[in-house]
Short mmCIF file of C-alpha atoms in Angstrom, two decimals:
data_model
loop_
_atom_site.label_atom_id
_atom_site.label_comp_id
_atom_site.label_asym_id
_atom_site.label_seq_id
_atom_site.Cartn_x
_atom_site.Cartn_y
_atom_site.Cartn_z
CA MET A 21 150.55 97.82 146.62
CA LYS A 22 151.23 101.28 145.26
CA LYS A 23 151.61 103.99 147.86
CA ILE A 24 149.30 106.99 147.42
CA PHE A 25 148.27 110.26 149.00
CA VAL A 26 144.64 111.14 149.71
CA ILE A 27 144.02 114.82 149.01
CA GLY A 28 141.39 116.09 151.47
CA SER A 29 140.26 115.39 155.03
CA SER A 30 136.50 116.02 155.04
CA GLY A 31 133.63 113.56 155.39
CA HIS A 32 133.97 112.75 151.70
CA ALA A 33 137.64 111.90 152.32
CA LYS A 34 136.56 109.45 155.04
CA VAL A 35 134.39 107.64 152.48
CA VAL A 36 137.26 107.55 149.99
CA ILE A 37 139.61 106.15 152.65
CA ASP A 38 137.09 103.44 153.48
CA ILE A 39 136.76 102.47 149.80
CA ILE A 40 140.53 102.29 149.36
CA GLU A 41 140.87 100.08 152.44
CA GLN A 42 138.08 97.74 151.36
CA ALA A 43 139.35 97.48 147.79
CA GLY A 44 142.86 96.64 149.04
CA LYS A 45 144.61 97.92 145.95
CA TYR A 46 146.58 100.88 147.35
CA GLU A 47 148.45 101.78 150.52
CA ILE A 48 147.68 105.24 151.92
CA VAL A 49 150.87 107.06 152.92
CA GLY A 50 149.00 110.00 154.43
CA LEU A 51 146.64 112.87 153.74
CA LEU A 52 147.18 116.36 152.35
CA SER A 53 144.71 118.98 153.58
CA ARG A 54 144.12 122.72 153.34
CA ASP A 55 141.63 122.62 156.22
CA GLN A 56 143.32 120.64 159.00
CA ALA A 57 146.75 121.05 160.53
CA ALA A 58 149.67 118.75 159.87
CA GLY A 59 150.00 116.14 162.58
CA GLU A 60 146.26 115.55 162.98
CA PHE A 61 144.82 112.17 162.02
CA VAL A 62 141.79 110.94 160.06
CA TYR A 63 140.97 107.24 160.50
CA GLY A 64 144.54 106.68 161.67
CA TYR A 65 146.19 108.39 158.69
CA GLU A 66 148.33 111.44 159.39
CA ILE A 67 147.77 114.76 157.73
CA LEU A 68 151.24 115.47 156.35
CA GLY A 69 150.63 119.06 155.24
CA LYS A 70 149.15 120.97 152.32
CA GLU A 71 149.51 120.00 148.66
CA VAL A 72 151.74 123.05 148.07
CA GLU A 73 154.20 121.47 150.52
CA LEU A 74 154.35 118.17 148.65
CA SER A 75 157.91 118.57 147.36
CA THR A 76 159.15 118.54 150.94
CA ILE A 77 156.69 115.85 152.05
CA LEU A 78 157.82 113.48 149.28
CA LYS A 79 161.38 113.46 150.62
CA THR A 80 160.29 111.57 153.75
CA ASN A 81 157.02 110.04 152.52
CA PRO A 82 157.59 108.67 149.00
CA ALA A 83 154.49 107.75 147.01
CA GLU A 84 153.57 106.83 143.45
CA GLY A 85 150.10 108.29 143.12
CA PHE A 86 147.20 110.24 144.58
CA ILE A 87 143.44 110.57 144.65
CA ILE A 88 141.53 113.81 145.22
CA ALA A 89 138.91 113.37 147.95
CA VAL A 90 137.23 116.77 147.59
CA GLY A 91 133.46 116.92 147.13
CA ASP A 92 133.13 120.26 145.32
CA ASN A 93 133.58 119.82 141.56
CA ALA A 94 135.32 123.14 140.85
CA THR A 95 137.71 122.78 143.79
CA ARG A 96 138.53 119.22 142.76
CA ALA A 97 139.41 120.49 139.28
CA LYS A 98 141.74 123.18 140.66
CA VAL A 99 143.57 120.59 142.75
CA ALA A 100 143.83 118.27 139.73
CA ASP A 101 145.29 121.08 137.61
CA PHE A 102 147.86 121.80 140.33
CA PHE A 103 149.04 118.18 140.37
CA VAL A 104 149.16 117.86 136.58
CA GLU A 105 151.31 120.98 136.37
CA ASN A 106 153.62 120.33 139.32
CA TYR A 107 153.72 116.55 139.87
CA PRO A 108 153.12 114.80 136.52
CA GLN A 109 155.16 111.83 137.77
CA LEU A 110 152.41 110.91 140.26
CA GLU A 111 149.71 108.58 138.97
CA VAL A 112 146.08 109.63 139.29
CA VAL A 113 144.23 106.64 140.79
CA SER A 114 140.56 105.77 141.15
CA ALA A 115 138.68 104.27 144.10
CA ILE A 116 135.92 101.76 143.32
CA HIS A 117 134.03 100.07 146.14
CA PRO A 118 134.08 96.24 145.89
CA SER A 119 130.26 96.15 146.00
CA THR A 120 129.96 98.19 142.80
CA ILE A 121 128.33 96.39 139.86
CA ILE A 122 130.07 97.32 136.61
CA GLY A 123 128.72 96.14 133.28
CA ARG A 124 130.47 95.18 130.07
CA ASP A 125 132.41 97.81 128.11
CA VAL A 126 132.26 100.40 130.91
CA LYS A 127 135.10 102.90 131.07
CA ILE A 128 135.82 104.66 134.36
CA SER A 129 138.43 107.37 133.92
CA ALA A 130 141.28 108.25 136.29
CA GLY A 131 140.54 109.93 139.58
CA THR A 132 136.90 108.84 139.79
CA VAL A 133 135.37 107.58 143.04
CA VAL A 134 132.57 104.99 142.89
CA MET A 135 130.85 104.31 146.20
CA ALA A 136 129.11 101.34 147.77
CA GLY A 137 126.17 99.78 145.96
CA ALA A 138 126.50 101.78 142.76
CA VAL A 139 125.48 100.14 139.47
CA ILE A 140 127.06 101.18 136.16
CA ASN A 141 125.52 99.38 133.21
CA PRO A 142 127.18 98.42 129.89
CA SER A 143 128.82 100.80 127.42
CA THR A 144 128.86 103.74 129.82
CA LEU A 145 131.71 106.25 129.97
CA ILE A 146 132.51 107.97 133.26
CA GLY A 147 134.86 110.94 132.94
CA LYS A 148 137.88 111.98 135.00
CA HIS A 149 137.63 112.86 138.70
CA CYS A 150 133.91 112.12 138.94
CA ILE A 151 131.97 111.02 142.02
CA ILE A 152 129.41 108.23 141.61
CA ASN A 153 127.81 108.14 145.02
CA THR A 154 126.16 105.48 147.16
CA ARG A 155 123.55 103.35 145.36
CA ALA A 156 123.52 105.51 142.25
CA ALA A 157 122.25 103.59 139.20
CA ILE A 158 123.73 104.61 135.85
CA ASP A 159 122.07 102.79 132.96
CA HIS A 160 123.52 101.69 129.63
CA ASP A 161 125.27 103.96 127.12
CA ASN A 162 125.52 106.97 129.42
CA VAL A 163 128.27 109.58 129.07
CA ILE A 164 129.18 111.48 132.23
CA GLY A 165 131.59 114.37 131.83
CA ASP A 166 134.75 115.11 133.80
CA PHE A 167 134.45 116.49 137.35
CA THR A 168 130.75 115.66 137.63
CA SER A 169 129.17 114.37 140.83
CA ILE A 170 126.23 111.98 140.97
CA ALA A 171 124.66 112.02 144.45
CA PRO A 172 123.32 109.03 146.44
CA GLY A 173 120.29 107.33 144.98
CA VAL A 174 120.37 109.01 141.56
CA THR A 175 118.91 106.94 138.71
CA THR A 176 119.52 107.56 135.03
CA GLY A 177 117.88 105.89 132.05
CA GLY A 178 119.85 104.66 129.06
CA ASP A 179 121.57 106.90 126.52
CA CYS A 180 121.82 109.93 128.84
CA THR A 181 124.55 112.52 128.54
CA ILE A 182 125.56 114.61 131.56
CA GLY A 183 128.10 117.34 130.89
CA GLU A 184 131.27 118.32 132.72
CA PHE A 185 131.10 119.87 136.20
CA CYS A 186 127.46 118.92 136.78
CA ALA A 187 126.00 118.04 140.17
CA ILE A 188 122.99 115.73 140.17
CA GLY A 189 121.24 115.92 143.56
CA ILE A 190 120.21 113.13 145.91
CA GLY A 191 117.49 110.87 144.56
CA ALA A 192 117.08 112.61 141.21
CA THR A 193 115.73 110.59 138.27
CA VAL A 194 116.96 111.29 134.75
CA LEU A 195 114.77 109.72 132.07
CA HIS A 196 116.02 107.81 129.04
CA GLY A 197 117.89 109.83 126.40
CA ILE A 198 118.07 113.08 128.37
CA GLN A 199 120.97 115.52 127.86
CA ILE A 200 122.10 117.78 130.71
CA GLY A 201 124.48 120.57 129.77
CA GLU A 202 127.78 121.31 131.49
CA GLN A 203 128.02 123.14 134.82
CA THR A 204 124.38 122.35 135.66
CA VAL A 205 123.00 121.59 139.13
CA ILE A 206 119.94 119.33 139.42
CA GLY A 207 118.10 119.47 142.75
CA ALA A 208 117.30 116.56 145.04
CA ASN A 209 114.48 114.23 143.96
CA ALA A 210 114.02 116.07 140.66
CA LEU A 211 112.34 114.26 137.79
CA VAL A 212 114.38 115.24 134.74
CA ASN A 213 112.05 114.55 131.84
CA LYS A 214 113.50 117.05 129.35
CA ASP A 215 116.91 118.28 128.23
CA ILE A 216 118.51 120.90 130.49
CA PRO A 217 120.74 123.64 129.02
CA PRO A 218 124.27 124.31 130.30
CA PHE A 219 124.90 126.50 133.35
CA SER A 220 121.44 125.90 134.83
CA VAL A 221 120.00 125.31 138.28
CA ALA A 222 116.95 123.08 137.87
CA TYR A 223 114.70 121.17 140.25
CA GLY A 224 111.15 119.94 140.80
CA THR A 225 108.89 117.10 139.66
CA PRO A 226 108.84 117.51 136.75
CA VAL A 227 112.03 119.55 136.60
CA LYS A 228 112.04 123.26 135.84
CA VAL A 229 115.01 125.51 135.10
CA ILE A 230 115.00 128.03 137.96
CA ARG A 231 117.96 130.21 137.07
CA GLN A 232 121.36 130.32 135.42
CA ARG A 233 124.61 129.83 137.32
CA LYS A 234 128.26 130.72 136.85
CA ALA A 235 131.14 128.28 136.49
CA GLY A 236 132.54 127.39 139.89
CA GLU A 237 129.55 128.76 141.83
CA ARG A 238 129.11 126.94 145.15
CA TYR A 239 126.33 124.39 145.35
CA LEU A 240 127.13 122.09 148.29
#
């Protein structure tokens, strides 16, 4: 098995660790965290330091790849950019729970996490460093942009397009053929029955655009 680092130590990182263990494809060398001190442990894995200390860490803890276990889309992108620039030799890996149902001709790009019970139907493209959360159902011919997060229980119809850096809230339903622009946040349990422009915050049943948002604005 390839040895990898998990970047992050939050609750989301715990889920990613569990997926990696259940899938049995990679061996976790340790964690890198900005929030917890080196020497602490998460699920038995040691926090080795911060990602900016990786050059030193690699000397005693060699690894071949990494996965970013950070829930916030913008923060995850910044960490990804750091690794691409400074450690291009490390492979970006994905974590896909064994209970996931993946249809024919589905492409799941590097760095994406797919959690327990998710369904991804045929001819769907999932971008880089996405999060497809617990029991999300992504129907056929969807396109989901890089660094987008799909929360637990989200359902999309066929032929939907969700742009980069979007966050689709818990239990939201996106009807067939809908397009959601980049950097948009959809609230929990929303019924998305019309296209949503980029950089929007929208929620309700049926959904309404409430306001505009800026790139990188916090939403969690």
